[in-house]
Amino acid sequence: MTLKKLPIGIQTFSEIREEDYVYIDKTGLAYELLQSYKYVFLSRPRRFGKSLFLDTLRNIFEGNKDLFAGLAIEDRWDWSVSYPVIQISFAEGKLKSVKDLEDKFEEIFLQNQQRLGITCQFDARDRRCFSELIRKAHAKYNQKVVILVDEYDKPILDNWTGYNPSYTKTR
């Protein structure tokens, strides 16, 4: 009997499924979330699989049915409908200044424009680019736009100088 590989450090749903890594099926839970809520905020400690779960959601919304063969959501989701997905992640790099954050937003908006086949009128550094990206994605795909935000707290943690993890306050 050959054991499946463990997906240590892999946060890409497609890689886990295509390379036959061990996968704990959470797609039933994903389906329930998607049916029950319009907005969802997932707050769990670091290294608890949020990035992998968001990538799983992206694949669901994009209608990548083949990746879900044999999983709980396979026969429950309408795979004939796909949604444009805007991905925002602050996972890579250190954001130690306002310029670093502006550069990251520019990178994120340009990547999403390219992936969705959309060109925004506003420069990617312009805050109006985000709302334009949403409007144009909706118009192009005639579907609601899905926005997935990962590592939203990283820019804050990169700049929080008052935090001392060895200090605990009790009362």
Short mmCIF file of N, CA and C in Angstrom, two decimals:
data_model
loop_
_atom_site.label_atom_id
_atom_site.label_comp_id
_atom_site.label_asym_id
_atom_site.label_seq_id
_atom_site.Cartn_x
_atom_site.Cartn_y
_atom_site.Cartn_z
N MET A 1 0.83 -1.18 0.00
CA MET A 1 0.00 0.00 0.00
C MET A 1 0.89 1.25 0.00
N THR A 2 0.63 2.15 -0.93
CA THR A 2 1.39 3.39 -1.02
C THR A 2 0.62 4.50 -0.33
N LEU A 3 1.29 5.21 0.55
CA LEU A 3 0.67 6.33 1.24
C LEU A 3 0.73 7.57 0.37
N LYS A 4 -0.32 8.39 0.47
CA LYS A 4 -0.32 9.66 -0.26
C LYS A 4 0.66 10.63 0.39
N LYS A 5 1.15 11.55 -0.42
CA LYS A 5 2.07 12.57 0.07
C LYS A 5 1.30 13.59 0.90
N LEU A 6 1.99 14.15 1.90
CA LEU A 6 1.41 15.23 2.70
C LEU A 6 1.69 16.56 2.01
N PRO A 7 0.70 17.45 1.94
CA PRO A 7 0.88 18.73 1.23
C PRO A 7 1.50 19.81 2.11
N ILE A 8 2.66 19.54 2.67
CA ILE A 8 3.31 20.48 3.58
C ILE A 8 3.73 21.73 2.81
N GLY A 9 3.22 22.87 3.25
CA GLY A 9 3.56 24.14 2.64
C GLY A 9 2.85 24.44 1.33
N ILE A 10 1.96 23.58 0.89
CA ILE A 10 1.25 23.79 -0.39
C ILE A 10 -0.09 24.45 -0.09
N GLN A 11 -0.32 25.59 -0.72
CA GLN A 11 -1.57 26.33 -0.49
C GLN A 11 -2.39 26.45 -1.76
N THR A 12 -2.09 25.61 -2.74
CA THR A 12 -2.80 25.65 -4.02
C THR A 12 -3.66 24.40 -4.15
N PHE A 13 -4.97 24.61 -4.15
CA PHE A 13 -5.93 23.51 -4.20
C PHE A 13 -5.69 22.61 -5.42
N SER A 14 -5.48 23.22 -6.59
CA SER A 14 -5.30 22.43 -7.81
C SER A 14 -4.05 21.54 -7.72
N GLU A 15 -2.98 22.05 -7.15
CA GLU A 15 -1.76 21.25 -7.02
C GLU A 15 -2.01 20.05 -6.10
N ILE A 16 -2.71 20.27 -5.02
CA ILE A 16 -3.00 19.18 -4.09
C ILE A 16 -3.84 18.11 -4.77
N ARG A 17 -4.85 18.52 -5.52
CA ARG A 17 -5.73 17.56 -6.18
C ARG A 17 -5.05 16.87 -7.37
N GLU A 18 -4.35 17.64 -8.18
CA GLU A 18 -3.73 17.07 -9.39
C GLU A 18 -2.54 16.18 -9.07
N GLU A 19 -1.84 16.49 -7.98
CA GLU A 19 -0.66 15.71 -7.61
C GLU A 19 -0.99 14.62 -6.59
N ASP A 20 -2.28 14.46 -6.28
CA ASP A 20 -2.77 13.39 -5.41
C ASP A 20 -2.18 13.43 -4.00
N TYR A 21 -2.11 14.63 -3.44
CA TYR A 21 -1.71 14.78 -2.05
C TYR A 21 -2.90 14.44 -1.15
N VAL A 22 -2.63 14.21 0.12
CA VAL A 22 -3.70 14.03 1.09
C VAL A 22 -4.52 15.31 1.12
N TYR A 23 -5.83 15.18 1.06
CA TYR A 23 -6.71 16.35 1.13
C TYR A 23 -7.87 16.02 2.04
N ILE A 24 -8.07 16.82 3.08
CA ILE A 24 -9.21 16.67 3.97
C ILE A 24 -10.34 17.50 3.36
N ASP A 25 -11.39 16.84 2.95
CA ASP A 25 -12.47 17.49 2.22
C ASP A 25 -13.26 18.46 3.09
N LYS A 26 -13.12 19.74 2.80
CA LYS A 26 -13.88 20.78 3.48
C LYS A 26 -14.85 21.46 2.53
N THR A 27 -15.08 20.83 1.38
CA THR A 27 -15.94 21.46 0.38
C THR A 27 -17.41 21.45 0.80
N GLY A 28 -17.81 20.51 1.64
CA GLY A 28 -19.17 20.52 2.17
C GLY A 28 -19.38 21.75 3.04
N LEU A 29 -18.39 22.06 3.84
CA LEU A 29 -18.40 23.26 4.67
C LEU A 29 -18.40 24.52 3.80
N ALA A 30 -17.58 24.50 2.75
CA ALA A 30 -17.53 25.64 1.83
C ALA A 30 -18.91 25.86 1.20
N TYR A 31 -19.55 24.78 0.78
CA TYR A 31 -20.88 24.88 0.17
C TYR A 31 -21.88 25.52 1.15
N GLU A 32 -21.86 25.07 2.39
CA GLU A 32 -22.78 25.62 3.39
C GLU A 32 -22.51 27.11 3.61
N LEU A 33 -21.25 27.51 3.67
CA LEU A 33 -20.92 28.93 3.81
C LEU A 33 -21.46 29.73 2.62
N LEU A 34 -21.23 29.21 1.43
CA LEU A 34 -21.64 29.93 0.21
C LEU A 34 -23.15 30.02 0.09
N GLN A 35 -23.86 29.06 0.62
CA GLN A 35 -25.32 29.09 0.57
C GLN A 35 -25.92 29.96 1.66
N SER A 36 -25.20 30.15 2.74
CA SER A 36 -25.76 30.82 3.92
C SER A 36 -25.39 32.29 4.07
N TYR A 37 -24.31 32.73 3.43
CA TYR A 37 -23.82 34.09 3.69
C TYR A 37 -23.47 34.81 2.39
N LYS A 38 -23.65 36.12 2.43
CA LYS A 38 -23.21 36.96 1.31
C LYS A 38 -21.76 37.39 1.52
N TYR A 39 -21.40 37.67 2.77
CA TYR A 39 -20.05 38.07 3.14
C TYR A 39 -19.58 37.15 4.25
N VAL A 40 -18.32 36.73 4.18
CA VAL A 40 -17.78 35.85 5.21
C VAL A 40 -16.40 36.37 5.61
N PHE A 41 -16.18 36.48 6.90
CA PHE A 41 -14.88 36.84 7.45
C PHE A 41 -14.36 35.63 8.20
N LEU A 42 -13.26 35.08 7.74
CA LEU A 42 -12.67 33.91 8.39
C LEU A 42 -11.50 34.36 9.25
N SER A 43 -11.63 34.19 10.53
CA SER A 43 -10.55 34.57 11.45
C SER A 43 -10.09 33.32 12.16
N ARG A 44 -8.91 32.88 11.77
CA ARG A 44 -8.30 31.73 12.43
C ARG A 44 -6.83 32.03 12.59
N PRO A 45 -6.15 31.35 13.49
CA PRO A 45 -4.72 31.61 13.69
C PRO A 45 -3.91 31.33 12.42
N ARG A 46 -2.71 31.87 12.39
CA ARG A 46 -1.81 31.62 11.26
C ARG A 46 -1.56 30.12 11.13
N ARG A 47 -1.35 29.70 9.90
CA ARG A 47 -1.06 28.30 9.56
C ARG A 47 -2.22 27.36 9.82
N PHE A 48 -3.45 27.86 9.71
CA PHE A 48 -4.63 27.03 9.88
C PHE A 48 -5.35 26.76 8.56
N GLY A 49 -4.70 27.03 7.43
CA GLY A 49 -5.26 26.66 6.14
C GLY A 49 -6.18 27.68 5.51
N LYS A 50 -6.14 28.94 5.94
CA LYS A 50 -7.01 29.95 5.33
C LYS A 50 -6.69 30.17 3.86
N SER A 51 -5.40 30.23 3.52
CA SER A 51 -5.01 30.47 2.13
C SER A 51 -5.46 29.32 1.24
N LEU A 52 -5.29 28.09 1.69
CA LEU A 52 -5.74 26.94 0.92
C LEU A 52 -7.26 26.97 0.77
N PHE A 53 -7.97 27.32 1.83
CA PHE A 53 -9.43 27.37 1.77
C PHE A 53 -9.88 28.46 0.78
N LEU A 54 -9.22 29.61 0.79
CA LEU A 54 -9.57 30.67 -0.17
C LEU A 54 -9.29 30.23 -1.59
N ASP A 55 -8.19 29.50 -1.81
CA ASP A 55 -7.90 28.99 -3.14
C ASP A 55 -8.95 27.96 -3.57
N THR A 56 -9.42 27.17 -2.62
CA THR A 56 -10.50 26.22 -2.90
C THR A 56 -11.76 26.98 -3.32
N LEU A 57 -12.09 28.04 -2.59
CA LEU A 57 -13.26 28.86 -2.95
C LEU A 57 -13.10 29.46 -4.34
N ARG A 58 -11.91 29.95 -4.66
CA ARG A 58 -11.66 30.51 -5.99
C ARG A 58 -11.95 29.48 -7.07
N ASN A 59 -11.49 28.26 -6.88
CA ASN A 59 -11.72 27.20 -7.85
C ASN A 59 -13.20 26.83 -7.96
N ILE A 60 -13.91 26.89 -6.86
CA ILE A 60 -15.36 26.66 -6.89
C ILE A 60 -16.03 27.74 -7.73
N PHE A 61 -15.76 29.00 -7.40
CA PHE A 61 -16.40 30.11 -8.11
C PHE A 61 -16.02 30.15 -9.59
N GLU A 62 -14.80 29.77 -9.92
CA GLU A 62 -14.38 29.77 -11.31
C GLU A 62 -14.90 28.55 -12.07
N GLY A 63 -15.59 27.64 -11.37
CA GLY A 63 -16.23 26.50 -12.02
C GLY A 63 -15.29 25.40 -12.45
N ASN A 64 -14.21 25.19 -11.74
CA ASN A 64 -13.23 24.16 -12.09
C ASN A 64 -13.68 22.79 -11.58
N LYS A 65 -14.75 22.29 -12.15
CA LYS A 65 -15.42 21.08 -11.69
C LYS A 65 -14.51 19.86 -11.58
N ASP A 66 -13.61 19.68 -12.53
CA ASP A 66 -12.76 18.49 -12.53
C ASP A 66 -11.96 18.33 -11.24
N LEU A 67 -11.60 19.44 -10.59
CA LEU A 67 -10.83 19.36 -9.36
C LEU A 67 -11.64 18.84 -8.18
N PHE A 68 -12.95 18.82 -8.32
CA PHE A 68 -13.82 18.48 -7.20
C PHE A 68 -14.44 17.08 -7.32
N ALA A 69 -13.93 16.27 -8.24
CA ALA A 69 -14.43 14.91 -8.41
C ALA A 69 -14.28 14.13 -7.11
N GLY A 70 -15.39 13.55 -6.68
CA GLY A 70 -15.37 12.74 -5.46
C GLY A 70 -15.47 13.52 -4.16
N LEU A 71 -15.56 14.84 -4.24
CA LEU A 71 -15.66 15.65 -3.03
C LEU A 71 -17.12 16.01 -2.74
N ALA A 72 -17.37 16.46 -1.53
CA ALA A 72 -18.74 16.71 -1.07
C ALA A 72 -19.51 17.71 -1.94
N ILE A 73 -18.83 18.67 -2.52
CA ILE A 73 -19.51 19.71 -3.28
C ILE A 73 -19.80 19.30 -4.73
N GLU A 74 -19.19 18.24 -5.19
CA GLU A 74 -19.26 17.87 -6.61
C GLU A 74 -20.68 17.86 -7.17
N ASP A 75 -21.61 17.25 -6.49
CA ASP A 75 -22.98 17.13 -7.01
C ASP A 75 -23.92 18.19 -6.45
N ARG A 76 -23.40 19.14 -5.69
CA ARG A 76 -24.26 20.15 -5.07
C ARG A 76 -24.12 21.52 -5.72
N TRP A 77 -22.97 21.81 -6.34
CA TRP A 77 -22.69 23.13 -6.91
C TRP A 77 -23.11 23.18 -8.37
N ASP A 78 -23.57 24.34 -8.82
CA ASP A 78 -23.92 24.53 -10.23
C ASP A 78 -22.66 24.90 -11.00
N TRP A 79 -22.02 23.91 -11.60
CA TRP A 79 -20.75 24.10 -12.28
C TRP A 79 -20.91 24.78 -13.64
N SER A 80 -22.15 24.95 -14.09
CA SER A 80 -22.35 25.62 -15.38
C SER A 80 -22.19 27.14 -15.26
N VAL A 81 -22.14 27.64 -14.02
CA VAL A 81 -21.99 29.07 -13.79
C VAL A 81 -20.61 29.32 -13.19
N SER A 82 -19.89 30.27 -13.77
CA SER A 82 -18.62 30.68 -13.17
C SER A 82 -18.68 32.18 -12.91
N TYR A 83 -17.91 32.59 -11.95
CA TYR A 83 -17.91 33.97 -11.49
C TYR A 83 -16.52 34.57 -11.65
N PRO A 84 -16.44 35.87 -11.96
CA PRO A 84 -15.12 36.51 -11.97
C PRO A 84 -14.64 36.68 -10.54
N VAL A 85 -13.38 36.32 -10.31
CA VAL A 85 -12.82 36.38 -8.97
C VAL A 85 -11.67 37.38 -8.95
N ILE A 86 -11.75 38.30 -8.01
CA ILE A 86 -10.65 39.24 -7.75
C ILE A 86 -9.95 38.75 -6.50
N GLN A 87 -8.66 38.46 -6.64
CA GLN A 87 -7.87 37.96 -5.52
C GLN A 87 -6.97 39.07 -5.00
N ILE A 88 -7.00 39.25 -3.69
CA ILE A 88 -6.14 40.23 -3.04
C ILE A 88 -5.40 39.49 -1.93
N SER A 89 -4.08 39.50 -2.01
CA SER A 89 -3.28 38.84 -0.98
C SER A 89 -2.06 39.69 -0.66
N PHE A 90 -1.81 39.82 0.62
CA PHE A 90 -0.64 40.56 1.09
C PHE A 90 0.43 39.61 1.64
N ALA A 91 0.37 38.35 1.26
CA ALA A 91 1.25 37.33 1.83
C ALA A 91 2.72 37.54 1.50
N GLU A 92 3.03 37.97 0.30
CA GLU A 92 4.42 38.04 -0.13
C GLU A 92 5.06 39.37 0.20
N GLY A 93 6.30 39.32 0.68
CA GLY A 93 7.09 40.52 0.91
C GLY A 93 6.73 41.26 2.18
N LYS A 94 7.58 42.20 2.52
CA LYS A 94 7.37 43.07 3.68
C LYS A 94 6.81 44.39 3.18
N LEU A 95 5.83 44.90 3.87
CA LEU A 95 5.22 46.18 3.54
C LEU A 95 5.53 47.14 4.67
N LYS A 96 6.68 47.80 4.57
CA LYS A 96 7.16 48.64 5.67
C LYS A 96 6.88 50.12 5.49
N SER A 97 6.23 50.50 4.39
CA SER A 97 5.97 51.92 4.15
C SER A 97 4.69 52.06 3.32
N VAL A 98 4.19 53.28 3.26
CA VAL A 98 3.02 53.55 2.43
C VAL A 98 3.34 53.24 0.97
N LYS A 99 4.55 53.57 0.54
CA LYS A 99 4.94 53.28 -0.84
C LYS A 99 4.92 51.77 -1.10
N ASP A 100 5.42 50.97 -0.16
CA ASP A 100 5.38 49.52 -0.31
C ASP A 100 3.95 49.03 -0.47
N LEU A 101 3.03 49.59 0.32
CA LEU A 101 1.62 49.21 0.24
C LEU A 101 1.02 49.64 -1.10
N GLU A 102 1.33 50.84 -1.55
CA GLU A 102 0.85 51.30 -2.85
C GLU A 102 1.38 50.42 -3.98
N ASP A 103 2.66 50.05 -3.89
CA ASP A 103 3.25 49.16 -4.90
C ASP A 103 2.54 47.81 -4.91
N LYS A 104 2.22 47.31 -3.72
CA LYS A 104 1.53 46.01 -3.63
C LYS A 104 0.14 46.09 -4.24
N PHE A 105 -0.60 47.16 -3.95
CA PHE A 105 -1.92 47.32 -4.56
C PHE A 105 -1.80 47.39 -6.08
N GLU A 106 -0.81 48.11 -6.57
CA GLU A 106 -0.61 48.20 -8.02
C GLU A 106 -0.39 46.80 -8.60
N GLU A 107 0.48 46.03 -7.98
CA GLU A 107 0.75 44.66 -8.43
C GLU A 107 -0.53 43.81 -8.42
N ILE A 108 -1.28 43.90 -7.34
CA ILE A 108 -2.52 43.13 -7.20
C ILE A 108 -3.52 43.51 -8.28
N PHE A 109 -3.73 44.80 -8.49
CA PHE A 109 -4.72 45.23 -9.48
C PHE A 109 -4.29 44.89 -10.91
N LEU A 110 -3.00 45.00 -11.21
CA LEU A 110 -2.52 44.63 -12.54
C LEU A 110 -2.66 43.13 -12.79
N GLN A 111 -2.34 42.32 -11.78
CA GLN A 111 -2.49 40.86 -11.93
C GLN A 111 -3.95 40.48 -12.17
N ASN A 112 -4.87 41.10 -11.43
CA ASN A 112 -6.28 40.79 -11.60
C ASN A 112 -6.80 41.26 -12.96
N GLN A 113 -6.36 42.41 -13.41
CA GLN A 113 -6.77 42.88 -14.73
C GLN A 113 -6.32 41.89 -15.80
N GLN A 114 -5.08 41.46 -15.70
CA GLN A 114 -4.55 40.52 -16.69
C GLN A 114 -5.30 39.20 -16.65
N ARG A 115 -5.50 38.66 -15.46
CA ARG A 115 -6.18 37.36 -15.32
C ARG A 115 -7.62 37.40 -15.83
N LEU A 116 -8.28 38.56 -15.62
CA LEU A 116 -9.68 38.68 -16.02
C LEU A 116 -9.85 39.25 -17.43
N GLY A 117 -8.75 39.63 -18.06
CA GLY A 117 -8.83 40.19 -19.40
C GLY A 117 -9.50 41.55 -19.44
N ILE A 118 -9.18 42.37 -18.47
CA ILE A 118 -9.80 43.70 -18.32
C ILE A 118 -8.70 44.75 -18.26
N THR A 119 -8.95 45.89 -18.87
CA THR A 119 -8.03 47.02 -18.76
C THR A 119 -8.78 48.17 -18.11
N CYS A 120 -8.23 48.65 -17.01
CA CYS A 120 -8.87 49.75 -16.30
C CYS A 120 -8.40 51.09 -16.87
N GLN A 121 -9.32 52.04 -16.90
CA GLN A 121 -9.02 53.41 -17.33
C GLN A 121 -8.08 54.06 -16.34
N PHE A 122 -8.35 53.83 -15.06
CA PHE A 122 -7.53 54.44 -14.02
C PHE A 122 -6.24 53.64 -13.83
N ASP A 123 -5.18 54.34 -13.53
CA ASP A 123 -3.90 53.72 -13.24
C ASP A 123 -4.06 52.76 -12.05
N ALA A 124 -3.32 51.66 -12.06
CA ALA A 124 -3.43 50.66 -11.00
C ALA A 124 -3.07 51.22 -9.63
N ARG A 125 -2.37 52.34 -9.57
CA ARG A 125 -2.03 52.96 -8.29
C ARG A 125 -3.15 53.87 -7.79
N ASP A 126 -4.11 54.14 -8.64
CA ASP A 126 -5.23 55.02 -8.29
C ASP A 126 -6.28 54.20 -7.53
N ARG A 127 -6.73 54.69 -6.41
CA ARG A 127 -7.70 53.95 -5.59
C ARG A 127 -8.98 53.63 -6.35
N ARG A 128 -9.29 54.41 -7.38
CA ARG A 128 -10.51 54.17 -8.17
C ARG A 128 -10.39 52.94 -9.06
N CYS A 129 -9.19 52.44 -9.25
CA CYS A 129 -8.96 51.26 -10.08
C CYS A 129 -9.72 50.05 -9.52
N PHE A 130 -9.77 49.91 -8.21
CA PHE A 130 -10.43 48.75 -7.60
C PHE A 130 -11.92 48.72 -7.94
N SER A 131 -12.62 49.83 -7.73
CA SER A 131 -14.05 49.85 -8.04
C SER A 131 -14.29 49.70 -9.54
N GLU A 132 -13.40 50.26 -10.36
CA GLU A 132 -13.53 50.11 -11.80
C GLU A 132 -13.33 48.63 -12.19
N LEU A 133 -12.38 47.98 -11.57
CA LEU A 133 -12.13 46.56 -11.82
C LEU A 133 -13.37 45.73 -11.50
N ILE A 134 -14.01 46.02 -10.40
CA ILE A 134 -15.24 45.30 -10.02
C ILE A 134 -16.33 45.55 -11.05
N ARG A 135 -16.56 46.82 -11.39
CA ARG A 135 -17.62 47.16 -12.37
C ARG A 135 -17.36 46.50 -13.73
N LYS A 136 -16.12 46.57 -14.21
CA LYS A 136 -15.81 46.00 -15.51
C LYS A 136 -15.89 44.47 -15.51
N ALA A 137 -15.49 43.84 -14.41
CA ALA A 137 -15.60 42.38 -14.31
C ALA A 137 -17.06 41.97 -14.34
N HIS A 138 -17.90 42.70 -13.63
CA HIS A 138 -19.34 42.41 -13.63
C HIS A 138 -19.92 42.58 -15.03
N ALA A 139 -19.56 43.66 -15.70
CA ALA A 139 -20.08 43.92 -17.05
C ALA A 139 -19.59 42.86 -18.05
N LYS A 140 -18.33 42.49 -17.98
CA LYS A 140 -17.76 41.54 -18.93
C LYS A 140 -18.33 40.14 -18.75
N TYR A 141 -18.46 39.69 -17.52
CA TYR A 141 -18.87 38.31 -17.25
C TYR A 141 -20.35 38.18 -16.91
N ASN A 142 -21.04 39.31 -16.74
CA ASN A 142 -22.47 39.32 -16.43
C ASN A 142 -22.79 38.43 -15.22
N GLN A 143 -21.93 38.49 -14.24
CA GLN A 143 -22.10 37.73 -12.99
C GLN A 143 -21.64 38.60 -11.83
N LYS A 144 -22.10 38.23 -10.65
CA LYS A 144 -21.59 38.88 -9.45
C LYS A 144 -20.09 38.64 -9.37
N VAL A 145 -19.37 39.61 -8.83
CA VAL A 145 -17.93 39.51 -8.70
C VAL A 145 -17.59 39.01 -7.30
N VAL A 146 -16.71 38.05 -7.25
CA VAL A 146 -16.26 37.48 -5.98
C VAL A 146 -14.92 38.13 -5.63
N ILE A 147 -14.80 38.61 -4.40
CA ILE A 147 -13.56 39.22 -3.94
C ILE A 147 -13.04 38.39 -2.77
N LEU A 148 -11.85 37.85 -2.93
CA LEU A 148 -11.22 37.05 -1.89
C LEU A 148 -9.98 37.79 -1.39
N VAL A 149 -9.94 38.04 -0.09
CA VAL A 149 -8.83 38.79 0.51
C VAL A 149 -8.11 37.85 1.48
N ASP A 150 -6.80 37.71 1.25
CA ASP A 150 -5.98 36.83 2.08
C ASP A 150 -4.86 37.64 2.72
N GLU A 151 -4.51 37.29 3.93
CA GLU A 151 -3.42 37.95 4.67
C GLU A 151 -3.66 39.45 4.80
N TYR A 152 -4.91 39.81 5.06
CA TYR A 152 -5.31 41.22 5.19
C TYR A 152 -4.57 41.92 6.33
N ASP A 153 -4.17 41.17 7.33
CA ASP A 153 -3.54 41.77 8.51
C ASP A 153 -2.02 41.89 8.40
N LYS A 154 -1.43 41.32 7.38
CA LYS A 154 0.03 41.33 7.26
C LYS A 154 0.62 42.74 7.20
N PRO A 155 0.06 43.69 6.43
CA PRO A 155 0.64 45.03 6.45
C PRO A 155 0.63 45.67 7.84
N ILE A 156 -0.38 45.36 8.62
CA ILE A 156 -0.45 45.89 9.99
C ILE A 156 0.65 45.25 10.84
N LEU A 157 0.75 43.92 10.76
CA LEU A 157 1.75 43.21 11.55
C LEU A 157 3.18 43.59 11.13
N ASP A 158 3.38 43.87 9.84
CA ASP A 158 4.70 44.28 9.36
C ASP A 158 5.13 45.62 9.97
N ASN A 159 4.17 46.41 10.43
CA ASN A 159 4.48 47.76 10.90
C ASN A 159 4.18 47.99 12.37
N TRP A 160 3.69 47.01 13.05
CA TRP A 160 3.33 47.15 14.45
C TRP A 160 4.58 47.01 15.30
N THR A 161 5.08 48.13 15.80
CA THR A 161 6.32 48.10 16.56
C THR A 161 6.09 47.95 18.06
N GLY A 162 4.85 48.15 18.51
CA GLY A 162 4.58 48.08 19.93
C GLY A 162 4.29 46.69 20.45
N TYR A 163 4.26 45.72 19.59
CA TYR A 163 3.91 44.36 20.00
C TYR A 163 5.11 43.64 20.57
N ASN A 164 4.92 43.04 21.72
CA ASN A 164 5.96 42.24 22.35
C ASN A 164 5.33 40.90 22.74
N PRO A 165 5.59 39.84 21.96
CA PRO A 165 4.93 38.56 22.23
C PRO A 165 5.32 37.94 23.56
N SER A 166 6.42 38.35 24.17
CA SER A 166 6.83 37.75 25.44
C SER A 166 6.12 38.40 26.63
N TYR A 167 5.42 39.50 26.36
CA TYR A 167 4.73 40.22 27.44
C TYR A 167 3.27 39.80 27.49
N THR A 168 2.83 39.34 28.62
CA THR A 168 1.41 39.05 28.80
C THR A 168 0.91 39.82 30.01
N LYS A 169 -0.24 40.41 29.85
CA LYS A 169 -0.80 41.22 30.92
C LYS A 169 -1.97 40.47 31.56
N THR A 170 -1.92 40.36 32.85
CA THR A 170 -3.02 39.69 33.56
C THR A 170 -3.61 40.65 34.56
N ARG A 171 -4.87 40.51 34.78
CA ARG A 171 -5.57 41.35 35.78
C ARG A 171 -6.41 40.48 36.64
#
